[in-house]
Coordinates of C-alpha atoms and ligand atoms in Angstrom, one line a residue:
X1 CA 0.0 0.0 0.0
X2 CA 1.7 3.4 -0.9
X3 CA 3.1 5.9 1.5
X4 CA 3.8 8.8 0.1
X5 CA 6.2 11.3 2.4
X6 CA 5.7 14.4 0.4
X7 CA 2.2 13.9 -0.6
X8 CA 1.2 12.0 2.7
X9 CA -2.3 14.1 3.3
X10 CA -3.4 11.5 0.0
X11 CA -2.2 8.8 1.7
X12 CA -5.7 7.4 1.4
X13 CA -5.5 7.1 -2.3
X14 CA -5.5 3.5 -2.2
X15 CA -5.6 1.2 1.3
X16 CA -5.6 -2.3 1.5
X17 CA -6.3 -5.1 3.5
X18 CA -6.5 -8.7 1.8
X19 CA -6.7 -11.6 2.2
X20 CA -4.1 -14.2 0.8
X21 CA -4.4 -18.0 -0.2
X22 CA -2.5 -20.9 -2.0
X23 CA -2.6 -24.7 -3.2
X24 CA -0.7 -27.2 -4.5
X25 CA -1.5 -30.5 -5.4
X26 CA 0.8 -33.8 -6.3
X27 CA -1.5 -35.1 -9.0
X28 CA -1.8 -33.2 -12.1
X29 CA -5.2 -34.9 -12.9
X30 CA -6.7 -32.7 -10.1
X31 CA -7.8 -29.4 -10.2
X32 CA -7.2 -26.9 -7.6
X33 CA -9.5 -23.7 -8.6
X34 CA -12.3 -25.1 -6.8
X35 CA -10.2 -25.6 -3.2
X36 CA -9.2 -21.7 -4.3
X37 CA -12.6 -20.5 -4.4
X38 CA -13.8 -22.0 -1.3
X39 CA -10.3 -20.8 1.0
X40 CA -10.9 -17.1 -0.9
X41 CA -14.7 -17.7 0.4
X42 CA -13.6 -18.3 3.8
X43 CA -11.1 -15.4 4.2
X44 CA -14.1 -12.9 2.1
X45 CA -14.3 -10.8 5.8
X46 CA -10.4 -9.4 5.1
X47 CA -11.5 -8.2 1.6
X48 CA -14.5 -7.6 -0.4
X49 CA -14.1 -5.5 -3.0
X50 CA -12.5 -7.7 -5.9
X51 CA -11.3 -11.4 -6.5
X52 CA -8.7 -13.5 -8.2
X53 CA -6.3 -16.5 -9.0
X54 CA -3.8 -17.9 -10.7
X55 CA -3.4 -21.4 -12.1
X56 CA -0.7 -23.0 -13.2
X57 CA -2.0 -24.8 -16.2
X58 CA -0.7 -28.1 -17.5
X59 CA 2.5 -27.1 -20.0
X60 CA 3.3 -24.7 -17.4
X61 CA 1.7 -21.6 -18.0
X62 CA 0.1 -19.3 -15.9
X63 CA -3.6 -18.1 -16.4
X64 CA -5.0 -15.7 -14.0
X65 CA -8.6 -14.2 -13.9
X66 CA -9.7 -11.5 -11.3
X67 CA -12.7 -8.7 -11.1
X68 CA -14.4 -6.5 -8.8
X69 CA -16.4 -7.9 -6.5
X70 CA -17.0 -10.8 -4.0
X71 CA -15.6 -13.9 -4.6
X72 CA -19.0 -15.6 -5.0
X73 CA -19.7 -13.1 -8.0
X74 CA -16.0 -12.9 -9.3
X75 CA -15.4 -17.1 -9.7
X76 CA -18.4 -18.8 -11.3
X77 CA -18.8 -22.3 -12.5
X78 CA -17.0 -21.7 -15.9
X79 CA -14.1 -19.7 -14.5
X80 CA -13.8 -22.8 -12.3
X81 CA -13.8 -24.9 -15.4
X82 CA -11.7 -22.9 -17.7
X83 CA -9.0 -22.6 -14.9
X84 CA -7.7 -25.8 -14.3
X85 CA -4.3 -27.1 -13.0
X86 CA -2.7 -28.2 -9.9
X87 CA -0.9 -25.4 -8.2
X88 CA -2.9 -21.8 -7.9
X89 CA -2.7 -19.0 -5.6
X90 CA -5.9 -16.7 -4.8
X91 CA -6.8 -12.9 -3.4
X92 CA -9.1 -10.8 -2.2
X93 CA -8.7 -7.5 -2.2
X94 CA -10.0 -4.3 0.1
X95 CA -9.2 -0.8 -1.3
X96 CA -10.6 2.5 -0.5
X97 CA -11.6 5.2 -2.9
X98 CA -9.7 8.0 -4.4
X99 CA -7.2 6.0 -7.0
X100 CA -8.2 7.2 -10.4
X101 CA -8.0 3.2 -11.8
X102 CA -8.5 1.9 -8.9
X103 CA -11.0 -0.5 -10.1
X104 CA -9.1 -1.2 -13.3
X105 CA -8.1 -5.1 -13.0
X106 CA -4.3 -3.5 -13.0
X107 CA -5.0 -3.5 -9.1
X108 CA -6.6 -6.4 -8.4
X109 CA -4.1 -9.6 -7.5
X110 CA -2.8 -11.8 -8.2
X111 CA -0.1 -9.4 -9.7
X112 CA 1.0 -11.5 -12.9
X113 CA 4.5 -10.8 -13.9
X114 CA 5.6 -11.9 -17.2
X115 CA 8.4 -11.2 -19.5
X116 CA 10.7 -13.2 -22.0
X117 CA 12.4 -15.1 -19.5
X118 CA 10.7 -15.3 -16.1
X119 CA 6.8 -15.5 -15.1
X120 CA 5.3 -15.8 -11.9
X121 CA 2.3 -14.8 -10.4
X122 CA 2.3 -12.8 -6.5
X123 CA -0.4 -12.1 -4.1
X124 CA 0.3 -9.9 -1.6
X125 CA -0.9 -8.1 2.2
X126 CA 0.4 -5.5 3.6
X127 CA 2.2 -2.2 3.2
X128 CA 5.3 -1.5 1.7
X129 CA 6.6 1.9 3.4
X130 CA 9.8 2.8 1.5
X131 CA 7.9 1.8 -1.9
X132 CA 8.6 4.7 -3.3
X133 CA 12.2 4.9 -2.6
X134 CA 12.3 1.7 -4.4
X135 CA 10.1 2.4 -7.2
X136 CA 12.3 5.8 -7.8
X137 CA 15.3 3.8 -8.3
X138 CA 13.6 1.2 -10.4
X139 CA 12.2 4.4 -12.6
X140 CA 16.4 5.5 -12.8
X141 CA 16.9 1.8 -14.1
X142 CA 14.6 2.6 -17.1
X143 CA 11.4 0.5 -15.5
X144 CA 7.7 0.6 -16.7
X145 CA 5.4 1.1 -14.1
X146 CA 1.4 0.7 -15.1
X147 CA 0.0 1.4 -11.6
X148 CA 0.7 3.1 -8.2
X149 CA 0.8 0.2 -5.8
X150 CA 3.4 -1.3 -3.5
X151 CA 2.3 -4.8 -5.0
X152 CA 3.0 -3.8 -8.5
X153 CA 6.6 -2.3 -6.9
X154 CA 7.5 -5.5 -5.0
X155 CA 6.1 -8.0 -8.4
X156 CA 8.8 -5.8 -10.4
X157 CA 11.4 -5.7 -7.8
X158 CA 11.3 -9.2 -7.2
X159 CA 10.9 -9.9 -11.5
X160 CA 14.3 -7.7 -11.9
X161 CA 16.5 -9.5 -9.2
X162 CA 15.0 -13.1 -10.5
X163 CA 16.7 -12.1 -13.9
X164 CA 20.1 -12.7 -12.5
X165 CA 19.1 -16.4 -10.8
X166 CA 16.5 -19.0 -10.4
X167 CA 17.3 -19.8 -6.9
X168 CA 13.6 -18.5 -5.7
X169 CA 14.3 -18.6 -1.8
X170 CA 17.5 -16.4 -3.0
X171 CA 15.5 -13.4 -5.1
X172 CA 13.3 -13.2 -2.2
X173 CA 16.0 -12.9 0.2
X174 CA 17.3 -10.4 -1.6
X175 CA 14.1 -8.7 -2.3
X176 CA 13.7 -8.6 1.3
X177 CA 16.5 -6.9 2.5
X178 CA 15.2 -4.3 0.5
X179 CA 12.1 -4.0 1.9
X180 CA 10.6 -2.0 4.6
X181 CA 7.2 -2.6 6.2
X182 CA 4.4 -5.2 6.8
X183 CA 4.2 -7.8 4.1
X184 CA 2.6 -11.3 3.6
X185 CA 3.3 -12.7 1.1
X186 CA 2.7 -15.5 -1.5
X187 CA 4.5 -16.4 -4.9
X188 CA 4.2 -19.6 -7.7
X189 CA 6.5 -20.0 -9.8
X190 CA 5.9 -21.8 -13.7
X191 CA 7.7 -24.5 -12.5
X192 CA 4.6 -25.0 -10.0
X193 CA 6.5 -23.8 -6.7
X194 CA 4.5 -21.8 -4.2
X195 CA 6.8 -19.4 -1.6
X196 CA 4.9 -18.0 1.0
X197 CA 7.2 -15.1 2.8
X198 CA 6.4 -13.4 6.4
X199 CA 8.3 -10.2 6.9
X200 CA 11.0 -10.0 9.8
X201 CA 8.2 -8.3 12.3
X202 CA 5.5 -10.6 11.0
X203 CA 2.4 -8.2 11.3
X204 CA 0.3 -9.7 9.0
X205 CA -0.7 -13.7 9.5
X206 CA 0.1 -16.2 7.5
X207 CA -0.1 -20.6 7.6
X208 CA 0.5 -23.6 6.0
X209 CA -1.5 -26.9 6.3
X210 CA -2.1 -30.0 4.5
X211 CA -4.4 -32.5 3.2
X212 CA -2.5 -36.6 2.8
X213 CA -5.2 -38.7 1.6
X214 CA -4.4 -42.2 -0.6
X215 CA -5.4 -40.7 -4.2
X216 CA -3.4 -37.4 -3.4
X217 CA -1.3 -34.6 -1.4
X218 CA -2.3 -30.8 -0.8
X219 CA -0.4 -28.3 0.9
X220 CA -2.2 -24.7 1.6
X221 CA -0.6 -21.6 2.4
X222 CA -3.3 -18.8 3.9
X223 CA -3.7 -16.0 5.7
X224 CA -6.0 -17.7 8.3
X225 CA -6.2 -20.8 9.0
X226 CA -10.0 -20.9 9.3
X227 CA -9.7 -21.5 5.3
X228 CA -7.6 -23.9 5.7
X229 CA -10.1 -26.1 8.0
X230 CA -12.8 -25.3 5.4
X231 CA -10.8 -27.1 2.6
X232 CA -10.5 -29.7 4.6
X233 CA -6.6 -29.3 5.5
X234 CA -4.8 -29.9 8.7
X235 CA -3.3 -26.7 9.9
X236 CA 0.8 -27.1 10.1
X237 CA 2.3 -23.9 11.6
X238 CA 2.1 -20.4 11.1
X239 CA 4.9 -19.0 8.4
X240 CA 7.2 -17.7 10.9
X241 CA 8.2 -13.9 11.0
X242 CA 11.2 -13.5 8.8
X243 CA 10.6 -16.9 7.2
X244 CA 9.8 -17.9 4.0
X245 CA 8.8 -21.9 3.3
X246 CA 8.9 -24.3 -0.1
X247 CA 6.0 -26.1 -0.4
X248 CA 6.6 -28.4 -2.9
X249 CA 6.0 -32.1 -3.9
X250 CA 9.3 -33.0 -4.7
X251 CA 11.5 -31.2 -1.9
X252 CA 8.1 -30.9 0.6
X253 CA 8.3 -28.4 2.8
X254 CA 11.5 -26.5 3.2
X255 CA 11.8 -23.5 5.3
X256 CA 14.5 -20.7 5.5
X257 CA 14.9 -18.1 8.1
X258 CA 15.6 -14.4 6.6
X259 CA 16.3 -12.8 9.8
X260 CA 15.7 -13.6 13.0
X261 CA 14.6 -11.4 15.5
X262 CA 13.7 -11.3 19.4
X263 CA 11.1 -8.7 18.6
X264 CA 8.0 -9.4 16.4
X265 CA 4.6 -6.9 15.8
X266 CA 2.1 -8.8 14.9
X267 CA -0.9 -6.9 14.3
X268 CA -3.1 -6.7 18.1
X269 CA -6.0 -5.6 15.9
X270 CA -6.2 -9.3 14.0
X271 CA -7.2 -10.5 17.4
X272 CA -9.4 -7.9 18.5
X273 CA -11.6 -6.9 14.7
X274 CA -10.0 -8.4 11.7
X275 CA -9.5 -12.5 11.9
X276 CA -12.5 -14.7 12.2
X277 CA -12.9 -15.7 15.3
X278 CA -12.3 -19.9 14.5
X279 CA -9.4 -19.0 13.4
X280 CA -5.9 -19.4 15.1
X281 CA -2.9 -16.9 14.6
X282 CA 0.8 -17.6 16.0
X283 CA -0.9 -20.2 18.2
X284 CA -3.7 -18.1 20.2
X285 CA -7.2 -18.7 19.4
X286 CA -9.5 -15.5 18.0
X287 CA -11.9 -16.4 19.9
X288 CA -10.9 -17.2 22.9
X289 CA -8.6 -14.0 22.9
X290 CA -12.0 -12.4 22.7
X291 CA -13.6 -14.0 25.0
X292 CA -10.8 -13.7 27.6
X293 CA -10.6 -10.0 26.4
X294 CA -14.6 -9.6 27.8
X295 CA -14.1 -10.9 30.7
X296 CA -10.8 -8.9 31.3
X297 CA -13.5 -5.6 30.8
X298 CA -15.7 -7.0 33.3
X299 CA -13.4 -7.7 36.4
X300 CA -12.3 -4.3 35.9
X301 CA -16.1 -2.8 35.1
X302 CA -17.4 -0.5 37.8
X303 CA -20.7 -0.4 37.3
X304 CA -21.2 -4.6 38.3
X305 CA -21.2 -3.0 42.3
X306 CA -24.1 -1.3 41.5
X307 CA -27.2 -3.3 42.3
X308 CA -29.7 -1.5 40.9
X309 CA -27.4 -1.7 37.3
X310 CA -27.0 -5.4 38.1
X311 CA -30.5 -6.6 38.7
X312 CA -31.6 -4.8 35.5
X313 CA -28.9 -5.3 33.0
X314 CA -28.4 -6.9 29.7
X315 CA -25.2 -8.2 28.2
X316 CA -25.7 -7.3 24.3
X317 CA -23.1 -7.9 21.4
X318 CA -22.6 -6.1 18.1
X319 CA -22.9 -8.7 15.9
X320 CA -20.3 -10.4 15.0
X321 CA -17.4 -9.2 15.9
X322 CA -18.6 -8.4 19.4
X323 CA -20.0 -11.6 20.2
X324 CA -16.9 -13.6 21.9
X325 CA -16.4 -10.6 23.7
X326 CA -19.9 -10.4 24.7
X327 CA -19.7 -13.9 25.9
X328 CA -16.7 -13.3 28.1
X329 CA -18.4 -10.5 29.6
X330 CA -21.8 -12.2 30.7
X331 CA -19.6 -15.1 32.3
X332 CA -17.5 -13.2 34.4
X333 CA -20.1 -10.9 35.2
X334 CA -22.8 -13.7 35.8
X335 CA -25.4 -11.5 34.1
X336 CA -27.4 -12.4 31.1
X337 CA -26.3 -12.6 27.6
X338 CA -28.8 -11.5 24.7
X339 CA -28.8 -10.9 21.1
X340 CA -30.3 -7.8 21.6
X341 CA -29.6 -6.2 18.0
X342 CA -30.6 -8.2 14.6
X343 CA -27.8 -8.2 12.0
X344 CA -28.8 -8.2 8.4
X345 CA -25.9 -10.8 7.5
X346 CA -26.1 -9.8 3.7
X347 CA -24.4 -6.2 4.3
X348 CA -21.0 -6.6 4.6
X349 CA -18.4 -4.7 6.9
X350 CA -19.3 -1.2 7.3
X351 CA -15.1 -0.4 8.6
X352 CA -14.1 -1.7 5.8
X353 CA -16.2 -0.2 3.3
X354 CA -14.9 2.6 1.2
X355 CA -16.7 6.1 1.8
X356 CA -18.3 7.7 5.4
X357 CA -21.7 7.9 3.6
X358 CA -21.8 4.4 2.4
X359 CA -20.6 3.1 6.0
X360 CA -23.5 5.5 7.2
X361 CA -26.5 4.0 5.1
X362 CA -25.0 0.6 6.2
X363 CA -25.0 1.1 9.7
X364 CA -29.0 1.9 9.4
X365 CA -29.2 -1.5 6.8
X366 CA -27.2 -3.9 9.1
X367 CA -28.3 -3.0 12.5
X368 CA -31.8 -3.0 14.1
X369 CA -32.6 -3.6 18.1
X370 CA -35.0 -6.1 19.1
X371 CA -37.3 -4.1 21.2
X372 CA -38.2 -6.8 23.5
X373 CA -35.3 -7.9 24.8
X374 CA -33.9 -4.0 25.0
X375 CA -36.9 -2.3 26.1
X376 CA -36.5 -0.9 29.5
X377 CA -33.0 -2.4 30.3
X378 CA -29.4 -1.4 31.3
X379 CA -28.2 -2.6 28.1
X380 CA -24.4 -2.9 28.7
X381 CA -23.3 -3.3 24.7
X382 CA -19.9 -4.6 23.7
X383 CA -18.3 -4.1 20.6
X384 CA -14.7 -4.9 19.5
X385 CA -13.2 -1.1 18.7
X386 CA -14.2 2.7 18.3
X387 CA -12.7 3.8 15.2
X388 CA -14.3 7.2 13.9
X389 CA -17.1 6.7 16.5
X390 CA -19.6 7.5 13.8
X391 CA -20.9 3.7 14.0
X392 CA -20.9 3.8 17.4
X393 CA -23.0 6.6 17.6
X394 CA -25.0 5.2 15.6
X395 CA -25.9 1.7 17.4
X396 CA -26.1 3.8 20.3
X397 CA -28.7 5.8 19.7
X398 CA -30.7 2.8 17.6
X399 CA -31.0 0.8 21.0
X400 CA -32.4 4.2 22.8
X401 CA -34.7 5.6 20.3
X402 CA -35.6 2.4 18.7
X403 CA -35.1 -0.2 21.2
X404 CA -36.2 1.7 23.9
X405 CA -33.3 0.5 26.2
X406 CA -33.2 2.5 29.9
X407 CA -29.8 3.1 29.6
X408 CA -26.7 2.1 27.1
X409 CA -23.0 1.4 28.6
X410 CA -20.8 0.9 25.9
X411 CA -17.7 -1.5 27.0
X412 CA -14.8 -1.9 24.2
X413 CA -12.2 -4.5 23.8
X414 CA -9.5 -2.3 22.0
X415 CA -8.0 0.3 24.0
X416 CA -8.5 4.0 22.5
X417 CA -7.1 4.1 19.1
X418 CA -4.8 7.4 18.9
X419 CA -2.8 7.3 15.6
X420 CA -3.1 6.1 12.1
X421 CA -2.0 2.2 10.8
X422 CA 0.6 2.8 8.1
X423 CA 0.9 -1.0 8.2
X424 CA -1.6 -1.9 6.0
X425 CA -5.1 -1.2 7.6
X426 CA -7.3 1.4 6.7
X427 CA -7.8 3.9 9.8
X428 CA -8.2 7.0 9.0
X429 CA -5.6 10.4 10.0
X430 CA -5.5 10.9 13.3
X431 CA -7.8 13.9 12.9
X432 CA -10.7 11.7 12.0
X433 CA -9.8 8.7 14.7
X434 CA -12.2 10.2 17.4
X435 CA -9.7 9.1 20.3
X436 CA -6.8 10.9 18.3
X437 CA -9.0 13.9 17.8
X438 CA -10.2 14.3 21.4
X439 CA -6.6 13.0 23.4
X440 CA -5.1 16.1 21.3
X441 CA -7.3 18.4 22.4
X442 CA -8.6 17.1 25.6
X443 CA -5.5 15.4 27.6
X444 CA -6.4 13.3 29.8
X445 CA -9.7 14.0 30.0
X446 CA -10.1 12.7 26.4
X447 CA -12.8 9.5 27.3
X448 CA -15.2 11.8 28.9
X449 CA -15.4 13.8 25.7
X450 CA -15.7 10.4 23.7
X451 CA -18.3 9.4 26.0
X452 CA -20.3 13.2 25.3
X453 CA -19.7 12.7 21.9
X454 CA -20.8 8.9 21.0
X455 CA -23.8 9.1 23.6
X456 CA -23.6 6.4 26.0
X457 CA -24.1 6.6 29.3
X458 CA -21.0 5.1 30.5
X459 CA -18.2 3.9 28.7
X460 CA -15.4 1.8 29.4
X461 CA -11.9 0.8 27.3
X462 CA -9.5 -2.3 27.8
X463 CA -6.1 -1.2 28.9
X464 CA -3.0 -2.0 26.9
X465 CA -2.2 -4.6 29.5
X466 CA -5.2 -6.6 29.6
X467 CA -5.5 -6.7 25.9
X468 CA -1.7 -8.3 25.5
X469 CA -2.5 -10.4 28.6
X470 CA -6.1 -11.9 26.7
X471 CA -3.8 -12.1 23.7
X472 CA -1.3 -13.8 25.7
X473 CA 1.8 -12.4 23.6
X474 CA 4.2 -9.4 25.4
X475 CA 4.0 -6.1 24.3
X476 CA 7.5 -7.2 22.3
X477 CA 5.6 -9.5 20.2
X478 CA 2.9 -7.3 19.5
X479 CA 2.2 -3.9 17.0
X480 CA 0.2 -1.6 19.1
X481 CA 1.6 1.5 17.5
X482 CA -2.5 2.6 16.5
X483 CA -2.5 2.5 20.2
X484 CA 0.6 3.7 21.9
X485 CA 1.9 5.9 18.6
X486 CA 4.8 4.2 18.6
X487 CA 5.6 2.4 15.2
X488 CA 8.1 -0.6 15.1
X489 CA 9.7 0.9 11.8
X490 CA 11.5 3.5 11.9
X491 CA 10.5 5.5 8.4
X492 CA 7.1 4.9 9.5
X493 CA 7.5 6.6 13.2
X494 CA 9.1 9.7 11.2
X495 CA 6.1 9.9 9.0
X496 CA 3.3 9.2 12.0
X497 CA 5.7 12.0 13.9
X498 CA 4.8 14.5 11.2
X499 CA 1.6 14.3 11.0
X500 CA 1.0 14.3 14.5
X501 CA 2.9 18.0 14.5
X502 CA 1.3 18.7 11.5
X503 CA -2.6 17.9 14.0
X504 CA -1.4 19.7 17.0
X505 CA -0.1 23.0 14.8
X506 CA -3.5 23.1 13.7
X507 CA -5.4 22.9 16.9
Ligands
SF4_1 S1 -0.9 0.0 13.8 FE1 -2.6 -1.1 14.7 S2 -3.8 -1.9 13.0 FE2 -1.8 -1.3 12.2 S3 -0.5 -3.1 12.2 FE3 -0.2 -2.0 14.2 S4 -1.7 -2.9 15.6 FE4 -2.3 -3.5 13.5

């Protein structure tokens, strides 16, 4: 995703989070699209807005078909059919507005590099933050370059240094030392190879598994490992940070360590929002992170001494997301659980939509209270994060107006987030994160005013320390620079310093 220093107020031109997944089979009689299409279905929540794969065909050519839209819509019955072979990568891609192009299929992965002498094709998550430092030198060198992504940057980088060798784990060794930022990373060769790469700090997840059965062999590379128990596989291991593995039917697997280092930052948020919750990253469960992260907000919730609260509330989720949480809550708490709010499952993620006004509308589409459970009641409503606060809002006032409920008390299982992810997730500036906004202008009196603001008529956050003890990793192995505003790479803390001097001069 690009970073641009000098331009960095656009820096929303184009934001990604995706959603990354492989196969390769032994037998060439058997096609892999299908085992594509239903790990892309499974990892859809990371990525909605277009779809792709690659298949390495029989003769050893690459085929790759990708379009906006969800994967449902993108690979139909004949694409299935027409794309046939035994090793194919897939991706889904999230991107907000503001690219002219963006929705040219330029953009959309898998990024399929060809020339005379090398083809491979590369899907990709994360954020490269010195992209443009490498795409200025690859400009000097006489390069073409037909879009404005990090992915199209890091496809040519790793195309140029494969010119001078073959040795695969080599070229992206190399390529790596070059790079700065959060990248996941999977790549098949026309030879039929599939490397799957983790950078050095590991921020984004990634996994192999398998499938052994008497007629054949799979090996699956993803970036959660729920898709991986939907096709059936056995998860392996995650893809360590700094590691990039072989999976291939000849050699098996074979794993090589880039760097390794004491300190890894993988992404707290996967835990909290992004990952499903049956999946499992660097050996925690989502869900039960979520659930320990509810009942971490309820031994330290206030409100539980007061009787009259107690004998009239309501523990209510925001569906989904909020649901683990919500359990965690009500069974520390010993108070009831309810479903107090109706989801509309067929609008999708309104955080991860592109545009305020379209995450507005579907706010109002997703989300309605059920008036008979809420009516009347201390609804105490967990969700997973406060972002812009505009949902929030929202929900909040739905359950009083609507619902009816007495009174709302909104508990969250992220702490405040203060500063903008330049790691690959789409917050917004720090001006638009409402806990950025009001810390800057209100010190330490910042929740009240979030509180004022959003409605509720309590509110309570997770501290940093619960949430790494319900994640079970130390703050060493975990990014919490939209937290803390301190970034784990240093070109990105320079950047994330500017603009927060660039807030305060204006306030
Ligand atoms: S800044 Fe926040 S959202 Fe971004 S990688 Fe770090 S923890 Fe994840």
């Amino acid at each position: 995703m690009p970073i641009r220093k000098k331009n960095y107020k656009k820096r929303h031109s184009l934001r990604e989070n995706c959603a990354i997944f492989g196969v390769t089979c032994d037998d060439i009689g058997f096609s892999v699209s299908k085992l594509l299409y239903q790990g892309l279905i499974a990892l859809q929540h990371r990525g909605q807005e277009s779809a792709g794969i690659s298949v390495l065909k029989t003769g050893g050519n690459i085929h790759t078909y990708k379009k906006n839209g969800l994967v449902s819509r993108v690979i139909n019955n004949q694409v299935l059919s027409q794309y046939w072979g035994n090793v194919g990568i897939g991706h889904n891609r999230y991107a907000t507005t503001g690219s002219t192009g963006y929705k040219s299929t330029d953009y959309i992965q898998p990024f399929h590099f060809k020339n005379n002498e090398i083809e491979f094709a590369m899907a990709f998550n994360g954020t490269i933050a010195n992209f443009s430092e490498i795409k200025k030198s690859m400009d000097e060198m006489g390069r073409v370059f037909i879009t404005d992504t990090d992915t199209e940057v890091l496809a040519q980088l790793i195309g140029s240094i494969a010119l001078g060798t073959e040795d695969w784990p080599e070229v992206l060794k190399l390529a790596s030392r070059l790079l700065d930022g959060s990248y996941s990373l999977i790549l098949m060769t026309d030879q039929g190879d599939i490397y799957a790469m983790r950078d050095p700090l590991g921020f984004k997840p990634l996994c192999i598994g398998e499938l052994k059965s008497q007629q054949r062999n799979l090996y699956f590379v993803s970036s959660e490992s729920c898709a991986i128990d939907v096709v059936g596989g056995k998860l392996l291991r995650d893809v360590k940070p700094g590691e990039i593995v072989h999976l291939s039917h000849q050699k098996d697997i074979h794993s090589e360590m880039v760097i390794n280092s004491n300190r890894t930052a993988i992404c707290q948020f996967e835990y909290v929002y992004f990952a499903r919750p049956d999946s499992v990253i660097d050996g925690v469960s989502v869900a039960e992170a979520r659930f320990r992260l509810g009942k971490n907000l309820a031994k330290n919730d206030p409100i539980l001494n007061n009787p009259e609260i107690r004998e009239n509330a309501i523990v209510v989720p925001v569906p989904d997301s909020g649901r683990s949480v919500a359990v965690g809550y009500a069974t520390e708490s010993k108070l009831p659980y309810a479903e107090g709010l109706m989801k509309n499952r067929y609008v999708h993620r309104t955080f991860i939509m592109p545009g305020q006004l379209k995450r507005k509308i579907a706010v109002k589409e997703k989300l309605n209270p059920i008036k008979s459970i809420v009516k009347g009641k201390d609804v105490i409503l967990l969700d997973d994060s406060i972002v812009r606060g505009t949902t929030t809002q929202q929900i909040v006032s739905l359950l009083r107006e609507k619902g009816e409920a007495k009174r709302v008390h909104l508990r969250i299982s992220c702490p405040p987030i203060i500063s903008p992810c330049y790691m690959g997730i789409d917050f917004p500036t720090r001006n638009e994160l409402i806990a950025g906004r009001f810390q800057n202008y209100y010190g330490e009196a910042y929740i009240k005013e979030i509180q004022k603001k959003i409605g509720p008529d309590t509110l309570l956050y997770q501290t940093i320390e619960d949430l790494t003890k319900a994640i079970r990793k130390s703050q060493n192995q975990l990014c919490l620079a939209c937290l803390t505003g301190k970034y784990p790479i240093k070109s990105v803390q320079k950047l994330a310093e500017l603009e927060k001097s660039i807030v305060r001069s204006r306030t």
